[in-house]
Tab-separated table of C-alpha atoms in Angstrom:
chain	number	residue	atom	x	y	z
F	1	UNK	CA	13.746	59.041	20.635
F	2	UNK	CA	10.385	57.296	20.923
F	3	UNK	CA	10.886	55.791	17.439
F	4	UNK	CA	14.308	54.441	18.428
F	5	UNK	CA	12.949	52.984	21.670
F	6	UNK	CA	10.128	51.308	19.737
F	7	UNK	CA	12.635	49.881	17.243
F	8	UNK	CA	14.774	48.541	20.095
F	9	UNK	CA	11.740	46.830	21.651
F	10	UNK	CA	10.811	45.422	18.237
F	11	UNK	CA	14.302	44.018	17.781
F	12	UNK	CA	14.098	42.335	21.163
F	13	UNK	CA	17.894	42.394	21.526
F	14	UNK	CA	19.259	42.582	25.047
F	15	UNK	CA	21.572	45.479	26.033
F	16	UNK	CA	21.367	47.095	22.579
F	17	UNK	CA	21.040	50.830	21.857
F	18	UNK	CA	19.441	51.957	18.572
F	19	UNK	CA	21.221	55.097	17.343
F	20	UNK	CA	19.552	55.549	13.952
F	21	UNK	CA	17.277	53.897	11.367
F	22	UNK	CA	17.694	54.306	7.597
F	23	UNK	CA	15.311	52.810	5.065
F	24	UNK	CA	14.446	52.910	1.385
F	25	UNK	CA	12.104	50.937	-0.877
F	26	UNK	CA	14.167	47.754	-0.599
F	27	UNK	CA	15.894	47.618	2.767
F	28	UNK	CA	16.034	48.807	6.349
F	29	UNK	CA	19.343	49.541	8.090
F	30	UNK	CA	19.225	49.819	11.876
F	31	UNK	CA	22.304	51.402	13.463
F	32	UNK	CA	23.022	49.841	16.848
F	33	UNK	CA	25.569	49.767	19.644
F	34	UNK	CA	25.915	47.474	22.621
F	35	UNK	CA	25.648	49.128	26.019
F	36	UNK	CA	29.150	49.639	27.341
F	37	UNK	CA	30.190	47.373	30.200
F	38	UNK	CA	33.523	46.212	31.672
F	39	UNK	CA	35.186	43.195	30.055
F	40	UNK	CA	37.854	40.775	31.190
F	41	UNK	CA	40.845	40.240	28.940
F	42	UNK	CA	40.662	36.810	27.225
F	43	UNK	CA	44.455	36.474	27.599
F	44	UNK	CA	45.233	37.522	31.199
F	45	UNK	CA	41.693	37.859	32.606
F	46	UNK	CA	42.359	41.406	33.845
F	47	UNK	CA	39.305	43.721	33.918
F	48	UNK	CA	39.350	46.629	31.491
F	49	UNK	CA	37.048	49.412	30.345
F	50	UNK	CA	39.460	50.992	27.872
F	51	UNK	CA	38.160	51.297	24.282
F	52	UNK	CA	40.911	51.070	21.675
F	53	UNK	CA	38.746	51.826	18.592
F	54	UNK	CA	35.434	51.085	16.836
F	55	UNK	CA	34.629	48.876	13.832
F	56	UNK	CA	31.367	48.661	11.877
F	57	UNK	CA	29.836	45.314	10.954
F	58	UNK	CA	26.783	44.809	8.731
F	59	UNK	CA	24.609	41.945	9.962
F	60	UNK	CA	21.648	40.322	8.211
F	61	UNK	CA	18.479	40.081	10.287
F	62	UNK	CA	14.943	38.791	9.767
F	63	UNK	CA	13.082	40.711	7.056
F	64	UNK	CA	10.680	43.375	8.335
F	65	UNK	CA	7.631	44.641	6.407
F	66	UNK	CA	8.802	42.710	3.351
F	67	UNK	CA	12.141	44.539	3.251
F	68	UNK	CA	15.640	43.192	3.723
F	69	UNK	CA	16.773	44.205	7.190
F	70	UNK	CA	20.340	44.781	8.347
F	71	UNK	CA	21.864	45.725	11.685
F	72	UNK	CA	24.847	48.052	11.372
F	73	UNK	CA	26.733	47.303	14.569
F	74	UNK	CA	29.306	49.823	15.764
F	75	UNK	CA	31.342	47.459	17.898
F	76	UNK	CA	34.038	48.405	20.365
F	77	UNK	CA	37.503	46.936	20.419
F	78	UNK	CA	38.901	46.960	23.924
F	79	UNK	CA	42.549	47.178	24.908
F	80	UNK	CA	43.837	45.402	27.995
F	81	UNK	CA	45.762	47.803	30.229
F	82	UNK	CA	47.909	44.936	31.551
F	83	UNK	CA	48.975	42.927	28.470
F	84	UNK	CA	47.801	45.236	25.623
F	85	UNK	CA	45.644	42.495	24.083
F	86	UNK	CA	42.979	43.858	21.683
F	87	UNK	CA	39.592	42.137	21.644
F	88	UNK	CA	35.985	42.825	20.637
F	89	UNK	CA	33.127	43.254	23.087
F	90	UNK	CA	30.730	40.362	23.601
F	91	UNK	CA	27.203	40.142	22.206
F	92	UNK	CA	24.400	37.624	22.560
F	93	UNK	CA	22.789	37.895	19.134
F	94	UNK	CA	25.650	37.116	16.734
F	95	UNK	CA	27.512	33.777	16.727
F	96	UNK	CA	31.254	34.045	16.227
F	97	UNK	CA	32.343	34.491	12.575
F	98	UNK	CA	28.699	34.842	11.479
F	99	UNK	CA	27.241	37.658	9.411
F	100	UNK	CA	23.625	37.049	10.377
F	101	UNK	CA	21.791	37.180	13.697
F	102	UNK	CA	21.072	34.056	15.720
F	103	UNK	CA	17.346	34.617	15.295
F	104	UNK	CA	17.705	34.725	11.484
F	105	UNK	CA	19.516	31.388	11.677
F	106	UNK	CA	16.718	30.044	13.904
F	107	UNK	CA	14.106	31.417	11.498
F	108	UNK	CA	15.745	29.644	8.538
F	109	UNK	CA	15.921	26.369	10.468
F	110	UNK	CA	12.302	26.804	11.566
F	111	UNK	CA	11.139	27.285	7.960
F	112	UNK	CA	13.126	24.209	6.922
F	113	UNK	CA	10.945	22.147	9.277
F	114	UNK	CA	8.209	22.616	6.690
F	115	UNK	CA	8.352	20.869	3.309
F	116	UNK	CA	9.511	24.018	1.515
F	117	UNK	CA	12.333	23.953	-1.012
F	118	UNK	CA	15.628	25.661	-0.193
F	119	UNK	CA	14.736	28.292	-2.805
F	120	UNK	CA	11.422	29.082	-1.101
F	121	UNK	CA	13.100	29.413	2.305
F	122	UNK	CA	15.797	31.672	0.832
F	123	UNK	CA	13.113	33.997	-0.548
F	124	UNK	CA	11.195	34.042	2.741
F	125	UNK	CA	14.383	34.828	4.687
F	126	UNK	CA	15.793	37.246	2.072
F	127	UNK	CA	19.082	35.358	1.841
F	128	UNK	CA	20.729	33.349	-0.935
F	129	UNK	CA	20.148	29.625	-1.493
F	130	UNK	CA	23.828	28.833	-0.676
F	131	UNK	CA	23.351	30.674	2.634
F	132	UNK	CA	20.343	28.498	3.486
F	133	UNK	CA	22.383	25.404	2.590
F	134	UNK	CA	25.302	26.529	4.759
F	135	UNK	CA	22.989	27.142	7.717
F	136	UNK	CA	21.388	23.728	7.263
F	137	UNK	CA	24.792	22.038	7.094
F	138	UNK	CA	25.077	22.705	10.848
F	139	UNK	CA	22.086	20.422	11.448
F	140	UNK	CA	23.042	16.915	12.505
F	141	UNK	CA	20.916	14.000	13.709
F	142	UNK	CA	22.304	10.776	15.182
F	143	UNK	CA	20.287	7.834	16.435
F	144	UNK	CA	22.048	6.405	19.507
F	145	UNK	CA	19.587	3.763	20.691
F	146	UNK	CA	16.712	1.569	19.543
F	147	UNK	CA	13.145	1.671	20.926
F	148	UNK	CA	11.069	-1.243	22.202
F	149	UNK	CA	8.902	-1.057	19.075
F	150	UNK	CA	10.873	-0.778	15.839
F	151	UNK	CA	9.156	-0.267	12.489
F	152	UNK	CA	10.996	-0.591	9.180
F	153	UNK	CA	9.784	0.346	5.699
F	154	UNK	CA	11.099	1.706	2.413
F	155	UNK	CA	10.319	4.516	0.020
F	156	UNK	CA	11.432	5.348	-3.492
F	157	UNK	CA	14.984	6.683	-3.320
F	158	UNK	CA	16.203	10.043	-4.524
F	159	UNK	CA	19.680	8.987	-5.665
F	160	UNK	CA	22.008	6.008	-5.820
F	161	UNK	CA	19.552	3.228	-4.978
F	162	UNK	CA	15.993	2.476	-6.039
F	163	UNK	CA	14.716	2.247	-2.458
F	164	UNK	CA	15.817	3.900	0.755
F	165	UNK	CA	14.919	2.682	4.210
F	166	UNK	CA	13.091	4.437	7.029
F	167	UNK	CA	13.164	3.407	10.699
F	168	UNK	CA	10.512	4.658	13.093
F	169	UNK	CA	9.226	4.237	16.626
F	170	UNK	CA	5.439	3.852	16.102
F	171	UNK	CA	4.759	3.891	19.846
F	172	UNK	CA	6.234	7.370	20.367
F	173	UNK	CA	5.493	8.558	16.796
F	174	UNK	CA	9.146	9.312	16.096
F	175	UNK	CA	11.384	8.928	13.036
F	176	UNK	CA	14.642	7.285	14.113
F	177	UNK	CA	16.738	7.316	10.963
F	178	UNK	CA	16.883	7.169	7.174
F	179	UNK	CA	19.233	4.631	5.548
F	180	UNK	CA	20.650	4.905	2.030
F	181	UNK	CA	19.295	1.497	0.967
F	182	UNK	CA	17.279	-1.483	2.167
F	183	UNK	CA	19.956	-4.017	1.181
F	184	UNK	CA	21.043	-6.569	3.797
F	185	UNK	CA	24.666	-5.406	3.900
F	186	UNK	CA	23.687	-1.805	4.683
F	187	UNK	CA	21.134	-2.895	7.292
F	188	UNK	CA	23.681	-5.189	8.966
F	189	UNK	CA	26.302	-2.438	9.118
F	190	UNK	CA	23.751	-0.117	10.702
F	191	UNK	CA	22.182	-2.388	13.329
F	192	UNK	CA	25.337	-4.112	14.564
F	193	UNK	CA	26.554	-0.869	16.169
F	194	UNK	CA	23.686	-0.808	18.699
F	195	UNK	CA	24.179	-2.449	22.099
F	196	UNK	CA	20.509	-2.434	23.143
F	197	UNK	CA	19.160	-4.665	20.345
F	198	UNK	CA	17.798	-7.170	22.856
F	199	UNK	CA	15.469	-4.487	24.250
F	200	UNK	CA	13.432	-4.425	21.022
F	201	UNK	CA	10.145	-6.262	21.702
F	202	UNK	CA	8.360	-5.804	18.358
F	203	UNK	CA	9.815	-5.579	14.860
F	204	UNK	CA	7.094	-4.310	12.492
F	205	UNK	CA	7.771	-4.778	8.771
F	206	UNK	CA	6.420	-5.630	5.336
F	207	UNK	CA	7.050	-8.908	3.484
F	208	UNK	CA	10.567	-8.096	2.284
F	209	UNK	CA	12.697	-11.181	2.999
F	210	UNK	CA	15.918	-9.314	3.972
F	211	UNK	CA	13.961	-7.549	6.745
F	212	UNK	CA	13.014	-10.915	8.237
F	213	UNK	CA	16.624	-12.094	8.030
F	214	UNK	CA	17.787	-8.926	9.783
F	215	UNK	CA	15.150	-9.348	12.504
F	216	UNK	CA	16.077	-12.989	13.109
F	217	UNK	CA	19.794	-12.146	13.214
F	218	UNK	CA	19.869	-8.979	15.307
F	219	UNK	CA	16.597	-8.946	17.271
F	220	UNK	CA	16.297	-12.400	18.780
F	221	UNK	CA	13.989	-11.207	21.598
F	222	UNK	CA	11.615	-9.381	19.252
F	223	UNK	CA	8.278	-10.574	17.906
F	224	UNK	CA	8.284	-10.127	14.120
F	225	UNK	CA	5.029	-8.557	12.931
F	226	UNK	CA	3.789	-8.114	9.356
F	227	UNK	CA	1.874	-4.871	8.984
F	228	UNK	CA	-1.791	-5.495	8.058
F	229	UNK	CA	-1.756	-3.104	5.127
F	230	UNK	CA	0.884	-5.193	3.364
F	231	UNK	CA	-0.829	-8.571	3.592
F	232	UNK	CA	-4.239	-7.099	2.714
F	233	UNK	CA	-2.598	-5.596	-0.357
F	234	UNK	CA	-1.670	-9.098	-1.554
F	235	UNK	CA	-5.376	-9.997	-1.690
F	236	UNK	CA	-6.322	-6.800	-3.492
F	237	UNK	CA	-3.597	-7.377	-6.086
F	238	UNK	CA	-4.907	-10.899	-6.717
F	239	UNK	CA	-8.458	-9.589	-7.053
F	240	UNK	CA	-7.274	-6.896	-9.489
F	241	UNK	CA	-5.658	-9.557	-11.676
F	242	UNK	CA	-9.009	-11.335	-11.909
F	243	UNK	CA	-10.858	-8.103	-12.717
F	244	UNK	CA	-8.439	-7.201	-15.499
F	245	UNK	CA	-8.605	-10.712	-16.911
F	246	UNK	CA	-12.412	-10.699	-16.928
F	247	UNK	CA	-12.897	-7.235	-18.392
F	248	UNK	CA	-10.733	-8.152	-21.395
F	249	UNK	CA	-13.531	-10.506	-22.434
F	250	UNK	CA	-16.079	-7.697	-22.694
F	251	UNK	CA	-16.908	-5.263	-25.460
F	252	UNK	CA	-15.342	-1.815	-25.216
F	253	UNK	CA	-18.233	-0.009	-23.497
F	254	UNK	CA	-18.630	-2.610	-20.761
F	255	UNK	CA	-14.850	-2.921	-20.376
F	256	UNK	CA	-14.578	0.817	-19.736
F	257	UNK	CA	-17.463	0.597	-17.245
F	258	UNK	CA	-15.675	-2.138	-15.268
F	259	UNK	CA	-12.423	-0.196	-15.289
F	260	UNK	CA	-14.112	2.963	-14.037
F	261	UNK	CA	-15.831	0.971	-11.270
F	262	UNK	CA	-12.540	-0.424	-9.959
F	263	UNK	CA	-12.761	1.635	-6.751
F	264	UNK	CA	-16.174	0.211	-5.855
F	265	UNK	CA	-15.039	-3.366	-6.444
F	266	UNK	CA	-12.017	-2.897	-4.184
F	267	UNK	CA	-14.043	-1.190	-1.459
F	268	UNK	CA	-15.281	-3.412	1.355
F	269	UNK	CA	-18.915	-4.451	1.023
F	270	UNK	CA	-19.777	-3.102	4.483
F	271	UNK	CA	-18.715	0.425	3.451
F	272	UNK	CA	-20.767	0.572	0.245
F	273	UNK	CA	-23.910	2.679	0.053
F	274	UNK	CA	-27.098	0.997	-1.165
F	275	UNK	CA	-26.607	2.571	-4.579
F	276	UNK	CA	-22.977	1.402	-4.745
F	277	UNK	CA	-24.031	-2.105	-3.704
F	278	UNK	CA	-26.487	-2.270	-6.588
F	279	UNK	CA	-23.702	-1.328	-9.039
F	280	UNK	CA	-21.314	-3.946	-7.626
F	281	UNK	CA	-23.980	-6.657	-7.619
F	282	UNK	CA	-24.854	-5.952	-11.259
F	283	UNK	CA	-21.182	-6.335	-12.245
F	284	UNK	CA	-20.783	-9.556	-10.268
F	285	UNK	CA	-23.838	-11.045	-12.018
F	286	UNK	CA	-22.106	-10.494	-15.379
F	287	UNK	CA	-18.963	-12.421	-14.341
F	288	UNK	CA	-19.286	-15.490	-12.069
F	289	UNK	CA	-15.484	-15.729	-11.814
F	290	UNK	CA	-15.233	-12.112	-10.649
F	291	UNK	CA	-17.999	-12.838	-8.134
F	292	UNK	CA	-16.008	-15.784	-6.792
F	293	UNK	CA	-12.902	-13.573	-6.462
F	294	UNK	CA	-14.969	-10.862	-4.759
F	295	UNK	CA	-16.236	-13.346	-2.175
F	296	UNK	CA	-12.638	-14.455	-1.549
F	297	UNK	CA	-11.684	-10.849	-0.911
F	298	UNK	CA	-14.575	-10.303	1.505
F	299	UNK	CA	-13.866	-13.616	3.227
F	300	UNK	CA	-10.288	-12.507	3.839
F	301	UNK	CA	-11.562	-9.348	5.525
F	302	UNK	CA	-13.394	-11.598	8.003
F	303	UNK	CA	-9.950	-12.894	8.953
F	304	UNK	CA	-8.597	-9.320	9.210
F	305	UNK	CA	-11.492	-8.393	11.540
F	306	UNK	CA	-10.712	-11.238	13.965
F	307	UNK	CA	-10.896	-10.109	17.583
F	308	UNK	CA	-7.968	-12.182	18.854
F	309	UNK	CA	-5.304	-14.676	17.808
F	310	UNK	CA	-7.500	-17.731	18.358
F	311	UNK	CA	-10.274	-16.370	16.130
F	312	UNK	CA	-7.700	-15.242	13.551
F	313	UNK	CA	-6.274	-18.759	13.231
F	314	UNK	CA	-9.783	-20.157	12.782
F	315	UNK	CA	-10.763	-17.588	10.130
F	316	UNK	CA	-7.501	-17.967	8.219
F	317	UNK	CA	-7.951	-21.731	8.095
F	318	UNK	CA	-11.483	-21.215	6.745
F	319	UNK	CA	-10.115	-18.850	4.079
F	320	UNK	CA	-7.547	-21.467	3.012
F	321	UNK	CA	-10.384	-23.997	2.533
F	322	UNK	CA	-12.498	-21.496	0.629
F	323	UNK	CA	-9.672	-20.561	-1.719
F	324	UNK	CA	-9.059	-24.255	-2.431
F	325	UNK	CA	-12.702	-24.698	-3.453
F	326	UNK	CA	-12.777	-21.528	-5.577
F	327	UNK	CA	-9.866	-22.645	-7.786
F	328	UNK	CA	-8.959	-19.187	-9.097
F	329	UNK	CA	-5.371	-19.276	-10.479
F	330	UNK	CA	-4.759	-15.557	-9.865
F	331	UNK	CA	-4.980	-16.223	-6.115
F	332	UNK	CA	-2.381	-19.034	-6.123
F	333	UNK	CA	0.608	-16.713	-5.711
F	334	UNK	CA	-1.249	-14.750	-3.053
F	335	UNK	CA	-2.067	-17.980	-1.178
F	336	UNK	CA	1.586	-19.029	-1.268
F	337	UNK	CA	2.723	-15.647	0.091
F	338	UNK	CA	0.183	-15.626	2.940
F	339	UNK	CA	1.074	-19.217	3.828
F	340	UNK	CA	4.835	-18.536	3.861
F	341	UNK	CA	4.427	-15.502	6.134
F	342	UNK	CA	1.536	-16.899	8.222
F	343	UNK	CA	3.401	-16.957	11.546
F	344	UNK	CA	4.317	-13.266	11.313
F	345	UNK	CA	0.932	-12.257	9.894
F	346	UNK	CA	-0.795	-13.857	12.885
F	347	UNK	CA	1.513	-11.882	15.200
F	348	UNK	CA	-0.322	-8.743	14.061
F	349	UNK	CA	-3.239	-9.917	16.225
F	350	UNK	CA	-1.128	-9.822	19.399
F	351	UNK	CA	0.779	-6.622	18.562
F	352	UNK	CA	-1.070	-3.269	18.787
F	353	UNK	CA	1.328	-1.530	16.383
F	354	UNK	CA	1.279	-1.101	12.599
F	355	UNK	CA	3.268	0.751	9.950
F	356	UNK	CA	0.526	3.390	9.752
F	357	UNK	CA	2.713	6.124	11.238
F	358	UNK	CA	5.594	5.133	8.941
F	359	UNK	CA	3.365	5.245	5.848
F	360	UNK	CA	2.256	8.726	6.901
F	361	UNK	CA	5.897	9.810	7.078
F	362	UNK	CA	6.495	8.321	3.614
F	363	UNK	CA	3.683	10.494	2.240
F	364	UNK	CA	5.319	13.575	3.754
F	365	UNK	CA	8.642	12.545	2.200
F	366	UNK	CA	6.943	12.438	-1.218
F	367	UNK	CA	5.762	16.026	-0.726
F	368	UNK	CA	9.245	17.093	0.378
F	369	UNK	CA	10.857	15.456	-2.659
F	370	UNK	CA	8.359	17.087	-4.994
F	371	UNK	CA	8.798	20.554	-3.484
F	372	UNK	CA	12.570	20.285	-3.165
F	373	UNK	CA	13.133	18.886	-6.672
F	374	UNK	CA	14.505	15.554	-5.499
F	375	UNK	CA	17.272	16.618	-3.068
F	376	UNK	CA	19.974	14.587	-4.831
F	377	UNK	CA	22.493	14.745	-1.985
F	378	UNK	CA	21.542	11.812	0.277
F	379	UNK	CA	23.195	13.218	3.421
F	380	UNK	CA	21.273	16.476	3.118
F	381	UNK	CA	18.096	14.590	2.135
F	382	UNK	CA	18.376	12.411	5.259
F	383	UNK	CA	18.985	15.424	7.515
F	384	UNK	CA	16.086	17.291	5.945
F	385	UNK	CA	13.627	14.425	6.537
F	386	UNK	CA	14.735	14.055	10.162
F	387	UNK	CA	14.568	17.838	10.632
F	388	UNK	CA	11.046	18.060	9.174
F	389	UNK	CA	9.801	15.134	11.255
F	390	UNK	CA	11.482	16.441	14.427
F	391	UNK	CA	9.093	19.414	14.254
């Protein structure tokens, strides 16, 4: 009796009586009944306590001690004394038409909040992969409104299109939605259904032209902001083009040395150790053109470090003059890009938000894709991302 009481407490199921426990090397079967109580007929609402017969139902539960665990429920079928309707007694642990307990369903959904594959979750829950998929099909996420701060970015798609789009609220650290592509037509179809577009104050983005067009069309009250990471990257790409061009002129040993020192050259001067500075300085002495490009890079960081909008405008103007004097062709495209997006780049100095949170989500999506072997179904992929990030 003590063993049965302990098992009942372990199960944590309300109004359940444990009548027996069978187990072998692979599974545990717990025989249970629900404590008898009066029921009202679902047809005529008359009270009844008359049991017509019993039926047994085998129910999957959370694995215990590494063994598959089942509840063998001996459930009563009542008979209404007024209208003769037959119906089963109620229980709180088994959803209608289900063959697994509510807590097993919750356990599966809880494990799916991690970046595990469906196969891994099925093994942890001791159920089949199709069962995990069926449980997850009940999960649904719908974004009904837009926040005051809206961030938009893209990541490499899993099916159909090269890039898929992610929308986040960087202020509240929340993923809003995942869109199947970043194309203008898809973005228009998505955003036009929202009534509160005028409430968006900041629209944080990278330098993808369709994003700007969407912002100017649908978010007329919003300040468009280019994320700092994306315009800094333009400078680093230009610098890399110079480095690659210069190292081609060297003999093999020195060329390999320059290539292996790429990280130090890209690193900001202020973050270099004394030893690292000596390495960088020795490389810059070998190539005057690389030195000129390096100074351009560091000069741009002075602009990035500006304390306010006024100082930013001053430092950007100084960088334009410096780049004109340097005359390095690899920076021409970069200069054109910065100039074309200048207004929105400068807005980053009046907006406290970046795409940092969004980039962090993108990294988690990469892990999820790798663990889940791509998740080719976009609808399930979208739901899975939103489910993981909702945790």
